[in-house]
Coordinates of N, CA and C in Angstrom, one line a residue:
X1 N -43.2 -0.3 -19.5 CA -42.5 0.7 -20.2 C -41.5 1.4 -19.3
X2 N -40.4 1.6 -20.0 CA -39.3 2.5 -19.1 C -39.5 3.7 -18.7
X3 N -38.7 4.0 -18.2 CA -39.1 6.1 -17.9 C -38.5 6.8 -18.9
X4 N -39.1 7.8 -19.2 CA -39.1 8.9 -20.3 C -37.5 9.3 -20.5
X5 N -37.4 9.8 -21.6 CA -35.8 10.6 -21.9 C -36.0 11.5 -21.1
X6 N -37.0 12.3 -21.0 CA -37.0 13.1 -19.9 C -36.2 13.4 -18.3
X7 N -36.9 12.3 -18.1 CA -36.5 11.7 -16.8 C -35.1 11.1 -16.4
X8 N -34.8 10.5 -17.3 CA -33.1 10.2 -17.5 C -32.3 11.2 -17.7
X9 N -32.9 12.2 -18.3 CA -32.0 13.6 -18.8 C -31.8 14.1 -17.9
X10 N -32.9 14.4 -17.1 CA -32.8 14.9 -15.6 C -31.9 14.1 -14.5
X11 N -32.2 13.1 -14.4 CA -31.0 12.4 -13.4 C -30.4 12.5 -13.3
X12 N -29.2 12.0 -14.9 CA -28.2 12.1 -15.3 C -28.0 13.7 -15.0
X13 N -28.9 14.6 -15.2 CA -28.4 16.1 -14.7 C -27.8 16.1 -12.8
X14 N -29.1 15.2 -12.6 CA -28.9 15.2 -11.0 C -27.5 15.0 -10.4
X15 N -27.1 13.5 -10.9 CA -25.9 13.3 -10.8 C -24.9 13.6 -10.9
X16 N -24.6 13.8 -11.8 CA -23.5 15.2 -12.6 C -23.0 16.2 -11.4
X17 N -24.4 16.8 -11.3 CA -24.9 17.8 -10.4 C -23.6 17.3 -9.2
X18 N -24.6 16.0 -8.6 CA -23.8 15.5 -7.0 C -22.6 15.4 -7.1
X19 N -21.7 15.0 -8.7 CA -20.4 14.4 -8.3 C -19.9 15.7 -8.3
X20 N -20.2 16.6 -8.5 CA -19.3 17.9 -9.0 C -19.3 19.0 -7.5
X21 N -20.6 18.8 -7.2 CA -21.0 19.0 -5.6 C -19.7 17.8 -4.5
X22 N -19.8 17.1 -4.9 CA -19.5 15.9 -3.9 C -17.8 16.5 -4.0
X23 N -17.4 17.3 -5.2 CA -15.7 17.2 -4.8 C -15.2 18.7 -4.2
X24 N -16.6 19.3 -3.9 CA -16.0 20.8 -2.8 C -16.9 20.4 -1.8
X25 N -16.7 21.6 -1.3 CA -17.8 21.4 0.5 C -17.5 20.0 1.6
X26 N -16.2 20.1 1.6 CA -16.0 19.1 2.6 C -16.2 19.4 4.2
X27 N -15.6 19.0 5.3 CA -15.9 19.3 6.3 C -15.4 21.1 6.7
X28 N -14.0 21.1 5.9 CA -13.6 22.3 5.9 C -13.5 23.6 5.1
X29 N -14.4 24.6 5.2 CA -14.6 25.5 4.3 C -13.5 25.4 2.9
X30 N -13.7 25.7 1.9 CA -12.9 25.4 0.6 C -11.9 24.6 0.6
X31 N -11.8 23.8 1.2 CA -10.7 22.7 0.9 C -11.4 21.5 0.0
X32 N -11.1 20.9 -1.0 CA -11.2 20.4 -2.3 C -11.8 19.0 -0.9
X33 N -12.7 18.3 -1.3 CA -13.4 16.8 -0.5 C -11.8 15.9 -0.8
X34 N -11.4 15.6 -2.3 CA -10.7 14.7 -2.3 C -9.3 15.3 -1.2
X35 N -9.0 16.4 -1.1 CA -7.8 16.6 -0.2 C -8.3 15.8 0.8
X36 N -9.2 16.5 1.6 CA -9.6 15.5 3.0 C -9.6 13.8 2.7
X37 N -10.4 13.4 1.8 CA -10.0 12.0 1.7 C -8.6 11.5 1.7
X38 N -8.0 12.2 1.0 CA -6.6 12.3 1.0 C -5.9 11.8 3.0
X39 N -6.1 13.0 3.3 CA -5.9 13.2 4.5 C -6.3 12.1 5.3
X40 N -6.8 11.4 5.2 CA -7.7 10.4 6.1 C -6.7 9.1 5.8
X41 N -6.8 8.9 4.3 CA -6.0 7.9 3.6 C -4.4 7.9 3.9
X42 N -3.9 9.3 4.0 CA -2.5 9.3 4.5 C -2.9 8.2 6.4
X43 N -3.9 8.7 6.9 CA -3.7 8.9 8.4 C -3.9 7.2 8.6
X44 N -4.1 6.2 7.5 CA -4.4 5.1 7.3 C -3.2 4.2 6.9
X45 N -2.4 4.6 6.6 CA -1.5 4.3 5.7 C -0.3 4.0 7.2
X46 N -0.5 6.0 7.0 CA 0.3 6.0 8.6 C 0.5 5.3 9.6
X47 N -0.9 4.7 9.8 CA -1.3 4.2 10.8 C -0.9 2.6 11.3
X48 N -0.5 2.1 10.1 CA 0.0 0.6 9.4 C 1.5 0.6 9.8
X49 N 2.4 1.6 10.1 CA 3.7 1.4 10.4 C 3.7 1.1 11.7
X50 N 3.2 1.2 13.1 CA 3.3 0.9 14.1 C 3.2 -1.0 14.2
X51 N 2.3 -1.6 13.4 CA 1.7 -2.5 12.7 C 3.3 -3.5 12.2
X52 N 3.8 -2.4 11.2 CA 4.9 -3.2 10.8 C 6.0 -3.2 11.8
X53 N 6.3 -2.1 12.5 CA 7.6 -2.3 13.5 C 7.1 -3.6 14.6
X54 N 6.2 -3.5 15.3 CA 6.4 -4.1 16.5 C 6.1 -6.1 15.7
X55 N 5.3 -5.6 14.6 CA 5.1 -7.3 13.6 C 6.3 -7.8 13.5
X56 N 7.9 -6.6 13.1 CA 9.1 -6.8 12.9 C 9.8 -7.7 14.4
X57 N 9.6 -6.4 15.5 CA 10.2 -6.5 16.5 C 9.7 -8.2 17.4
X58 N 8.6 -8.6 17.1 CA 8.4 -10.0 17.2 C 9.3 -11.1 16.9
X59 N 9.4 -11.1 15.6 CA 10.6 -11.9 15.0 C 12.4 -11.8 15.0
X60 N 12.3 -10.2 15.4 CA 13.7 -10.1 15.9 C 14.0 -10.2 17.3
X61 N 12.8 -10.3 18.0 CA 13.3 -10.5 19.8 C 12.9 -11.7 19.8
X62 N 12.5 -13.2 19.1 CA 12.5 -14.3 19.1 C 13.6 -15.0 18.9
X63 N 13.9 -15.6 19.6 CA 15.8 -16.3 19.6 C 15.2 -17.6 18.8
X64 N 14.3 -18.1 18.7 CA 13.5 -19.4 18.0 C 12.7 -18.8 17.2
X65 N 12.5 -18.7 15.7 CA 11.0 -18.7 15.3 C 10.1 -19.5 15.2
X66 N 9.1 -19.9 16.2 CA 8.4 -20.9 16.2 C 7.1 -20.6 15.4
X67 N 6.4 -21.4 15.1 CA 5.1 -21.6 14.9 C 4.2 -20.4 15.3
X68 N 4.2 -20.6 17.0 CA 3.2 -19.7 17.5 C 3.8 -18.3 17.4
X69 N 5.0 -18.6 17.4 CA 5.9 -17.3 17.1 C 5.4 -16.3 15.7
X70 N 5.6 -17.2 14.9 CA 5.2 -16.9 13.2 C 3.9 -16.2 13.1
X71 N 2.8 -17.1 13.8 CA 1.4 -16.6 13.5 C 1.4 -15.5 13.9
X72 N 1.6 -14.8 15.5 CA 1.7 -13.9 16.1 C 1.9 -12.8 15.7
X73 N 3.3 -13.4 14.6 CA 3.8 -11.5 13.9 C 3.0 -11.6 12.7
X74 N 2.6 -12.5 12.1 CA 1.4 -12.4 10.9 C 0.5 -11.6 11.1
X75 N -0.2 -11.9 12.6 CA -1.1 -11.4 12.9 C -0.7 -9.4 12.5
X76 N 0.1 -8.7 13.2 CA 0.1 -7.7 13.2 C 0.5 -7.1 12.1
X77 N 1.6 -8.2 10.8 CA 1.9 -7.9 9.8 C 0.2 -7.2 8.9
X78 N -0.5 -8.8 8.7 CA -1.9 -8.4 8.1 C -2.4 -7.4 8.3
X79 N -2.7 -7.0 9.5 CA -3.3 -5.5 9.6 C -2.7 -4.8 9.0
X80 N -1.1 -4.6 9.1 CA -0.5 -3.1 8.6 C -0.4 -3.2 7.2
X81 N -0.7 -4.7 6.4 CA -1.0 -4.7 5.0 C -2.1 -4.2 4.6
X82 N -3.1 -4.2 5.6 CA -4.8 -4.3 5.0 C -5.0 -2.6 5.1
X83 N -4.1 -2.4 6.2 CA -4.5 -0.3 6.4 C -3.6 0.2 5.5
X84 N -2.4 -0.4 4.3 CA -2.0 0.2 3.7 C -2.3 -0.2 2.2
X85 N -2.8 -1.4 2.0 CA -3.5 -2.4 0.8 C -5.1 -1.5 0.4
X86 N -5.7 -1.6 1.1 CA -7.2 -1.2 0.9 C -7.2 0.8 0.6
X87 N -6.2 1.2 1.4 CA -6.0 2.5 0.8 C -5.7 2.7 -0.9
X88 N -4.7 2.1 -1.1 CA -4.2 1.8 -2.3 C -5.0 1.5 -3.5
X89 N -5.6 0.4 -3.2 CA -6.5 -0.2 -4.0 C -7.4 1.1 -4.5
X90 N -8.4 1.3 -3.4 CA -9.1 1.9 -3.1 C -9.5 3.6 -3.7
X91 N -8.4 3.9 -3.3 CA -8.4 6.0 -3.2 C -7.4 5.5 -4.4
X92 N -5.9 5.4 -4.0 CA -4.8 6.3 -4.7 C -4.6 5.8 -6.1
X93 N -5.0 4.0 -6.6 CA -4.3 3.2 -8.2 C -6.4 4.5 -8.4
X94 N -7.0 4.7 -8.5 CA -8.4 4.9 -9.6 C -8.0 6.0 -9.8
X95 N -7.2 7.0 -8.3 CA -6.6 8.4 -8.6 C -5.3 8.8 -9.6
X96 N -4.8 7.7 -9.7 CA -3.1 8.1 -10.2 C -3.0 8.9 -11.0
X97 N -3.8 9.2 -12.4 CA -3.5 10.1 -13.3 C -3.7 11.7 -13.1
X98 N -5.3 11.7 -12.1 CA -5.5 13.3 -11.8 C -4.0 13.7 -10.8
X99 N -3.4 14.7 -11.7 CA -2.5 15.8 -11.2 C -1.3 14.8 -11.4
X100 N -1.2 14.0 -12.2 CA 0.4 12.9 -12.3 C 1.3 14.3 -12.5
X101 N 2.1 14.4 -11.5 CA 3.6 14.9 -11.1 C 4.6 14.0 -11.8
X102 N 6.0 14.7 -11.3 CA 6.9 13.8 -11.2 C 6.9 13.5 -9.9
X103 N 6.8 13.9 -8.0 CA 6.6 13.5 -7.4 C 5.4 12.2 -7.4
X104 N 4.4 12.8 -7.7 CA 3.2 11.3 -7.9 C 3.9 10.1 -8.7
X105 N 4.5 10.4 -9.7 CA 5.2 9.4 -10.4 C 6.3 8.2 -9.6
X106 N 6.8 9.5 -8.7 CA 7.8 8.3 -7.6 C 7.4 8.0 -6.8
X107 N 5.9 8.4 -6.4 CA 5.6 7.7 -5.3 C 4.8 6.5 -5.6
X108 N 4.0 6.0 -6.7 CA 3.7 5.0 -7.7 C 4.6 4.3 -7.9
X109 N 6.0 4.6 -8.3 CA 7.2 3.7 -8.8 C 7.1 3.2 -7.3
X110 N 7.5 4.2 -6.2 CA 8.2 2.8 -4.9 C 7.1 2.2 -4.3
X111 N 6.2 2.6 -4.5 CA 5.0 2.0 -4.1 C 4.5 0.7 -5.4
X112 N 4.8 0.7 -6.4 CA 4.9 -0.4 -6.6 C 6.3 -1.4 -6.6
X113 N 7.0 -1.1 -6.7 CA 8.4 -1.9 -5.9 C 8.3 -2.1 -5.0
X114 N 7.6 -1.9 -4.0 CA 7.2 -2.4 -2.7 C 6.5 -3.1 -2.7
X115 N 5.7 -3.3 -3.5 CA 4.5 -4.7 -3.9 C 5.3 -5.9 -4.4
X116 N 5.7 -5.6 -5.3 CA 6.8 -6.1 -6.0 C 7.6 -7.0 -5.3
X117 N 8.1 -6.4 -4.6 CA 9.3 -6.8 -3.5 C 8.9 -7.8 -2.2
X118 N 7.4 -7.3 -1.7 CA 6.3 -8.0 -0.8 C 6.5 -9.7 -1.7
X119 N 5.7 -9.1 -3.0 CA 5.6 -10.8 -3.8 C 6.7 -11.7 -3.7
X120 N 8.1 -11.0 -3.7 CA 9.7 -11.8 -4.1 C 9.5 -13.0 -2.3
X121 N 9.1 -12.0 -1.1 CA 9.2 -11.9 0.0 C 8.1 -13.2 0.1
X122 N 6.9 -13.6 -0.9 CA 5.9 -14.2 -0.7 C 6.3 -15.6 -1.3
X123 N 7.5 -15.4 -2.2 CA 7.7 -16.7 -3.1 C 8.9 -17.1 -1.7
X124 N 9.1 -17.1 -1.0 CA 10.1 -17.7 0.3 C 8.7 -18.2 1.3
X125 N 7.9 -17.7 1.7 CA 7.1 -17.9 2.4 C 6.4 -18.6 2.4
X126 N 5.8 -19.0 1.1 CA 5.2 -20.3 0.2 C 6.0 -21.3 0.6
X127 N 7.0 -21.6 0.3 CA 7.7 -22.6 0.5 C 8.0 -23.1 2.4
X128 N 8.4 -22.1 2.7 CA 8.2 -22.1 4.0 C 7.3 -22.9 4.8
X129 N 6.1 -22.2 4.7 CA 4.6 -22.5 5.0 C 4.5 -24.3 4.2
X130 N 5.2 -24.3 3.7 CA 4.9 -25.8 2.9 C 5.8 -26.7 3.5
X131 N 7.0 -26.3 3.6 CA 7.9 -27.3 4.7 C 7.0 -27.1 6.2
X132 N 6.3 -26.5 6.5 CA 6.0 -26.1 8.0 C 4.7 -27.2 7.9
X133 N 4.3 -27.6 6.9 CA 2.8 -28.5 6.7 C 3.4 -29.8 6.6
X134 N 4.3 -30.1 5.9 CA 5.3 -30.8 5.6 C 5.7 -32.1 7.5
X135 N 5.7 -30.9 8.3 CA 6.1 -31.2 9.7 C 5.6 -31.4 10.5
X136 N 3.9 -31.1 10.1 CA 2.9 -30.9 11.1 C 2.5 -29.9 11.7
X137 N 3.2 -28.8 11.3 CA 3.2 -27.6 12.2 C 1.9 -27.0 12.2
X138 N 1.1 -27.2 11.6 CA -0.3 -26.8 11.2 C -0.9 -27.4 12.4
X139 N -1.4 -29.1 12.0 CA -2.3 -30.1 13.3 C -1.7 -29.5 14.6
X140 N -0.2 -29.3 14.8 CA -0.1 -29.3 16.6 C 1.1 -27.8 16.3
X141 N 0.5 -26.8 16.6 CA 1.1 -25.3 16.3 C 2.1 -25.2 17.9
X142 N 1.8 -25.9 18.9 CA 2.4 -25.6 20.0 C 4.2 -26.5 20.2
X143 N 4.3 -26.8 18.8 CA 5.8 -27.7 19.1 C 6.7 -26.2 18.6
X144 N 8.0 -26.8 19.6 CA 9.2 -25.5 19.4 C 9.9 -26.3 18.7
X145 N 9.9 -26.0 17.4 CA 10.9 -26.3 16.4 C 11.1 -25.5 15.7
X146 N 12.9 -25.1 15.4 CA 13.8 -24.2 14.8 C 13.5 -24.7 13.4
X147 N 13.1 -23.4 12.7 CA 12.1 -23.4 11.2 C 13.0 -23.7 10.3
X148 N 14.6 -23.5 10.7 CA 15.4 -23.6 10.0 C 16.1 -25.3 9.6
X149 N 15.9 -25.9 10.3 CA 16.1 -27.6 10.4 C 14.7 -28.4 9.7
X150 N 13.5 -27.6 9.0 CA 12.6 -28.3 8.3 C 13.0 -28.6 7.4
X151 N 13.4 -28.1 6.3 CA 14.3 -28.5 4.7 C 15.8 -28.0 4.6
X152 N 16.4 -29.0 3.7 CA 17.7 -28.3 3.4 C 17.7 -27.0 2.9
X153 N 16.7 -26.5 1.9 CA 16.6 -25.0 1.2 C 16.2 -23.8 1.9
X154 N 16.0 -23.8 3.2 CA 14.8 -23.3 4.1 C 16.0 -22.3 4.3
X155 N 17.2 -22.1 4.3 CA 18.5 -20.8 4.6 C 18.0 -20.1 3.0
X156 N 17.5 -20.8 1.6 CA 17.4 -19.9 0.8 C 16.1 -19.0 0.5
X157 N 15.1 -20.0 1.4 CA 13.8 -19.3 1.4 C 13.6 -18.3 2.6
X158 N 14.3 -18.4 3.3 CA 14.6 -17.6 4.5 C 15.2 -15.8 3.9
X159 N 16.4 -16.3 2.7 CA 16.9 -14.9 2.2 C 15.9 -14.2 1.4
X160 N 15.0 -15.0 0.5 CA 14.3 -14.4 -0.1 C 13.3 -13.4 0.6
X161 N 12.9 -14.3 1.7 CA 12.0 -13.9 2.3 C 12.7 -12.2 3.5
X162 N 13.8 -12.5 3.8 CA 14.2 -11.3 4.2 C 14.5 -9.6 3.6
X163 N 15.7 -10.3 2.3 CA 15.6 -9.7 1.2 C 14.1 -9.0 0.9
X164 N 13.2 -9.8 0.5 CA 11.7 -9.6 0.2 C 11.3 -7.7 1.1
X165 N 11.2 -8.9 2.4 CA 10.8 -8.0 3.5 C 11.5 -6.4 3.6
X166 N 12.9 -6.4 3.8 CA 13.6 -5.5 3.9 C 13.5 -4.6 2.4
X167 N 13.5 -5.1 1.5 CA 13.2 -4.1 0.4 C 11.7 -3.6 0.5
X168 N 10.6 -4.3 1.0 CA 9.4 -3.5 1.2 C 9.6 -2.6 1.7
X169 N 9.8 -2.8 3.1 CA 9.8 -2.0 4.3 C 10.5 -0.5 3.8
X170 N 11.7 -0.7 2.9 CA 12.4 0.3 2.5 C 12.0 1.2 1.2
X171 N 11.5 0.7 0.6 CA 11.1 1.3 -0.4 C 9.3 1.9 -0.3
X172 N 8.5 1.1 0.9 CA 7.2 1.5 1.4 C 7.5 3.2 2.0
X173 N 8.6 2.9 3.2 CA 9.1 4.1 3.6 C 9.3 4.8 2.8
X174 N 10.1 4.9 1.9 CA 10.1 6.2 0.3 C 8.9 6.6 -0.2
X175 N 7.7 5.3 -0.6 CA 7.3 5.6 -1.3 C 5.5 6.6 0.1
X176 N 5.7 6.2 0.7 CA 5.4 7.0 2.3 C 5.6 8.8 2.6
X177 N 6.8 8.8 2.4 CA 7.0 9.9 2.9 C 7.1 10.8 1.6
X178 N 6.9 10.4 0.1 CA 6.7 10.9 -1.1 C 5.0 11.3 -1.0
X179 N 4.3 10.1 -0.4 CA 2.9 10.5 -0.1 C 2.6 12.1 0.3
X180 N 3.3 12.0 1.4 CA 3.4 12.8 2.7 C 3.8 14.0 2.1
X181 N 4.6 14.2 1.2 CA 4.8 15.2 0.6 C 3.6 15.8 -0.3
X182 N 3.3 15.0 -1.4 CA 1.8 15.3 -1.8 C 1.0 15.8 -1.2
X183 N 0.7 15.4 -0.1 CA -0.3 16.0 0.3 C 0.2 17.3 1.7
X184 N 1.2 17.1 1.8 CA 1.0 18.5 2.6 C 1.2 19.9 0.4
X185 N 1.8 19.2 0.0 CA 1.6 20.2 -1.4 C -0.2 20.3 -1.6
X186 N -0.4 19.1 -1.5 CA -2.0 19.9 -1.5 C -2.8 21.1 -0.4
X187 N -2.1 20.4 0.9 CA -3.2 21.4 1.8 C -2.2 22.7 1.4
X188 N -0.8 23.0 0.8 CA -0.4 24.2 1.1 C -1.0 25.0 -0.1
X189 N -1.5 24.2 -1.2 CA -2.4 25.7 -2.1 C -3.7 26.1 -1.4
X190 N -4.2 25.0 -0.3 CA -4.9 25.3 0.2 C -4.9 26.6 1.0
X191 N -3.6 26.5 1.7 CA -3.3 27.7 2.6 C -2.8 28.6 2.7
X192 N -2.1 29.0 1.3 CA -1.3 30.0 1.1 C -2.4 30.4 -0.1
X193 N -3.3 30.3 -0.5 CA -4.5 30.7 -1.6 C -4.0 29.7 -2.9

Protein backbone atom coordinates (compact mmCIF):
# COMPACT_ATOMS: atom_id res chain seq x y z
CA UNK A 1 0.00 0.00 0.00
CA UNK A 2 1.13 3.57 -0.76
CA UNK A 3 1.44 6.34 1.75
CA UNK A 4 -1.54 8.22 2.87
CA UNK A 5 -2.98 11.60 1.22
CA UNK A 6 -1.90 12.75 4.22
CA UNK A 7 1.52 12.21 3.92
CA UNK A 8 1.83 13.46 0.32
CA UNK A 9 -0.14 16.59 1.32
CA UNK A 10 2.46 17.21 3.73
CA UNK A 11 5.50 16.74 1.57
CA UNK A 12 4.29 18.35 -1.14
CA UNK A 13 3.78 21.10 1.73
CA UNK A 14 7.47 20.40 2.63
CA UNK A 15 8.60 21.11 -0.61
CA UNK A 16 6.89 24.06 -1.65
CA UNK A 17 8.08 25.11 1.71
CA UNK A 18 12.03 24.42 0.43
CA UNK A 19 11.67 25.88 -2.99
CA UNK A 20 10.38 29.10 -1.70
CA UNK A 21 12.98 28.99 1.19
CA UNK A 22 15.68 27.87 -1.27
CA UNK A 23 15.15 31.38 -3.47
CA UNK A 24 16.05 33.90 -0.29
CA UNK A 25 18.76 33.30 2.33
CA UNK A 26 21.69 33.04 0.26
CA UNK A 27 25.13 33.53 1.48
CA UNK A 28 24.34 37.22 1.73
CA UNK A 29 21.83 38.71 3.99
CA UNK A 30 18.64 39.58 1.54
CA UNK A 31 20.09 39.16 -1.64
CA UNK A 32 17.49 36.96 -3.79
CA UNK A 33 19.69 32.99 -3.95
CA UNK A 34 19.10 33.21 -7.76
CA UNK A 35 21.08 36.78 -7.92
CA UNK A 36 24.08 34.93 -6.38
CA UNK A 37 23.72 31.98 -8.77
CA UNK A 38 23.55 34.54 -11.19
CA UNK A 39 26.79 35.94 -10.01
CA UNK A 40 28.69 32.77 -10.04
CA UNK A 41 27.21 31.98 -13.66
CA UNK A 42 28.36 35.43 -14.89
CA UNK A 43 31.93 34.61 -13.12
CA UNK A 44 31.72 31.32 -15.40
CA UNK A 45 30.99 32.65 -18.42
CA UNK A 46 33.60 35.26 -17.77
CA UNK A 47 35.88 33.04 -17.11
CA UNK A 48 35.69 31.28 -20.77
CA UNK A 49 37.11 34.48 -22.53
CA UNK A 50 40.60 34.05 -21.43
CA UNK A 51 39.95 30.45 -22.93
CA UNK A 52 38.82 31.98 -26.24
CA UNK A 53 41.68 34.70 -26.75
CA UNK A 54 44.77 32.76 -26.17
CA UNK A 55 42.61 29.41 -28.13
CA UNK A 56 42.53 32.42 -30.84
CA UNK A 57 46.11 33.62 -30.32
CA UNK A 58 47.31 30.01 -31.14
CA UNK A 59 46.07 29.96 -34.52
CA UNK A 60 47.06 33.44 -35.26
CA UNK A 61 50.74 33.20 -34.08
CA UNK A 62 50.98 29.85 -36.23
CA UNK A 63 52.51 30.67 -39.66
CA UNK A 64 51.37 26.79 -40.58
CA UNK A 65 48.24 25.31 -39.13
CA UNK A 66 49.20 22.06 -38.53
CA UNK A 67 47.58 19.16 -37.03
CA UNK A 68 49.21 19.43 -33.62
CA UNK A 69 48.64 23.00 -34.08
CA UNK A 70 44.71 22.53 -34.60
CA UNK A 71 44.22 20.12 -31.60
CA UNK A 72 46.11 22.45 -29.33
CA UNK A 73 43.78 25.42 -29.87
CA UNK A 74 40.70 22.96 -29.66
CA UNK A 75 41.89 22.15 -26.71
CA UNK A 76 41.45 25.62 -25.04
CA UNK A 77 38.64 26.52 -27.48
CA UNK A 78 36.41 23.44 -25.66
CA UNK A 79 36.87 24.56 -22.33
CA UNK A 80 35.82 28.24 -23.03
CA UNK A 81 32.68 26.49 -24.85
CA UNK A 82 31.95 24.16 -21.93
CA UNK A 83 32.31 27.26 -19.08
CA UNK A 84 29.98 29.17 -21.39
CA UNK A 85 27.70 26.17 -22.88
CA UNK A 86 26.84 24.43 -19.55
CA UNK A 87 25.94 27.88 -18.02
CA UNK A 88 23.48 28.44 -20.68
CA UNK A 89 22.00 25.29 -20.87
CA UNK A 90 21.86 25.04 -17.37
CA UNK A 91 20.86 28.51 -15.22
CA UNK A 92 20.00 31.15 -18.03
CA UNK A 93 17.54 28.99 -21.53
CA UNK A 94 15.09 27.26 -17.91
CA UNK A 95 15.36 31.10 -16.58
CA UNK A 96 14.58 33.24 -19.73
CA UNK A 97 11.04 34.17 -19.16
CA UNK A 98 11.30 35.19 -15.18
CA UNK A 99 11.79 39.09 -15.53
CA UNK A 100 11.98 38.95 -19.70
CA UNK A 101 13.18 42.70 -20.30
CA UNK A 102 13.93 44.18 -23.36
CA UNK A 103 17.60 43.97 -22.23
CA UNK A 104 17.03 40.02 -21.45
CA UNK A 105 15.56 39.82 -24.77
CA UNK A 106 18.99 41.05 -26.50
CA UNK A 107 20.85 39.31 -24.63
CA UNK A 108 18.99 35.84 -25.70
CA UNK A 109 18.90 37.26 -29.40
CA UNK A 110 22.95 37.60 -29.49
CA UNK A 111 23.43 34.87 -27.49
CA UNK A 112 21.66 32.85 -29.72
CA UNK A 113 23.32 34.26 -32.89
CA UNK A 114 26.23 33.29 -31.47
CA UNK A 115 25.20 29.72 -31.44
CA UNK A 116 23.98 30.13 -34.60
CA UNK A 117 26.97 31.46 -36.02
CA UNK A 118 29.28 28.75 -33.82
CA UNK A 119 27.11 26.07 -36.11
CA UNK A 120 27.74 28.16 -39.69
CA UNK A 121 31.65 28.03 -38.21
CA UNK A 122 30.96 24.04 -37.56
CA UNK A 123 29.67 23.30 -41.18
CA UNK A 124 33.51 24.44 -42.44
CA UNK A 125 35.09 22.37 -39.80
CA UNK A 126 33.27 19.26 -40.69
CA UNK A 127 34.54 19.37 -43.87
CA UNK A 128 37.89 20.30 -42.83
CA UNK A 129 38.29 17.55 -40.19
CA UNK A 130 37.21 15.24 -43.22
CA UNK A 131 39.78 16.38 -45.80
CA UNK A 132 42.31 16.12 -42.61
CA UNK A 133 41.14 12.04 -42.34
CA UNK A 134 41.14 12.06 -45.88
CA UNK A 135 45.26 12.64 -45.52
CA UNK A 136 45.97 10.70 -42.62
CA UNK A 137 46.23 13.37 -40.37
CA UNK A 138 44.41 11.50 -37.70
CA UNK A 139 46.89 7.90 -37.81
CA UNK A 140 50.18 10.13 -37.86
CA UNK A 141 49.16 13.81 -36.17
CA UNK A 142 52.91 14.83 -36.15
CA UNK A 143 53.21 15.53 -40.15
CA UNK A 144 53.55 19.52 -40.96
CA UNK A 145 51.17 19.91 -43.68
CA UNK A 146 49.68 23.31 -44.75
CA UNK A 147 45.70 22.49 -44.16
CA UNK A 148 45.25 24.58 -47.03
CA UNK A 149 46.78 22.16 -49.90
CA UNK A 150 44.29 19.12 -48.65
CA UNK A 151 41.22 19.91 -50.99
CA UNK A 152 40.57 22.36 -53.65
CA UNK A 153 37.42 23.82 -51.46
CA UNK A 154 39.47 23.99 -48.22
CA UNK A 155 39.89 28.33 -49.04
CA UNK A 156 35.83 27.98 -48.82
CA UNK A 157 35.63 25.96 -45.70
CA UNK A 158 38.29 28.00 -44.27
CA UNK A 159 35.86 31.31 -44.81
CA UNK A 160 33.07 29.76 -43.35
CA UNK A 161 34.84 28.64 -40.69
CA UNK A 162 36.31 32.16 -40.01
CA UNK A 163 33.26 34.09 -40.86
CA UNK A 164 31.66 31.40 -38.37
CA UNK A 165 34.23 32.21 -35.68
CA UNK A 166 34.46 35.91 -35.93
CA UNK A 167 30.67 36.42 -35.84
CA UNK A 168 30.58 34.28 -32.51
CA UNK A 169 33.21 35.79 -30.90
CA UNK A 170 31.40 39.16 -31.77
CA UNK A 171 28.14 38.79 -31.11
CA UNK A 172 29.12 36.35 -27.71
CA UNK A 173 30.87 39.68 -26.71
CA UNK A 174 27.41 41.67 -27.00
CA UNK A 175 25.53 39.20 -25.88
CA UNK A 176 28.30 39.10 -22.61
CA UNK A 177 28.35 42.36 -21.66
CA UNK A 178 24.25 42.58 -22.00
CA UNK A 179 24.63 39.70 -19.33
CA UNK A 180 26.80 41.98 -17.33
CA UNK A 181 24.39 44.47 -17.40
CA UNK A 182 21.57 42.37 -15.96
CA UNK A 183 23.06 41.48 -13.40
CA UNK A 184 24.77 44.40 -12.04
CA UNK A 185 20.68 45.76 -12.56
CA UNK A 186 19.99 43.03 -10.31
CA UNK A 187 22.51 43.43 -7.45
CA UNK A 188 21.66 47.39 -7.85
CA UNK A 189 17.86 46.88 -6.44
CA UNK A 190 19.75 45.00 -4.15
CA UNK A 191 21.68 48.01 -3.07
CA UNK A 192 20.00 50.95 -3.42
CA UNK A 193 16.72 49.05 -1.50
Amino acid sequence: MGPSIDAVASSAELFVGASVLASYGGLIDGVPKSTEIATVVALFVTASLPFYLYGAWIVIDAEVVTWSVLTHHLKFISVGLTLTTVPVVTWMVPRLIEGFTGTVAMHAFFGLQAYALLLFALTGIFHIFRAKRAHSLYEDPDQDVDISELHENMGAWRFRLRVGVFGYVLTWLIAWLLGLVILFLRWERFLLG
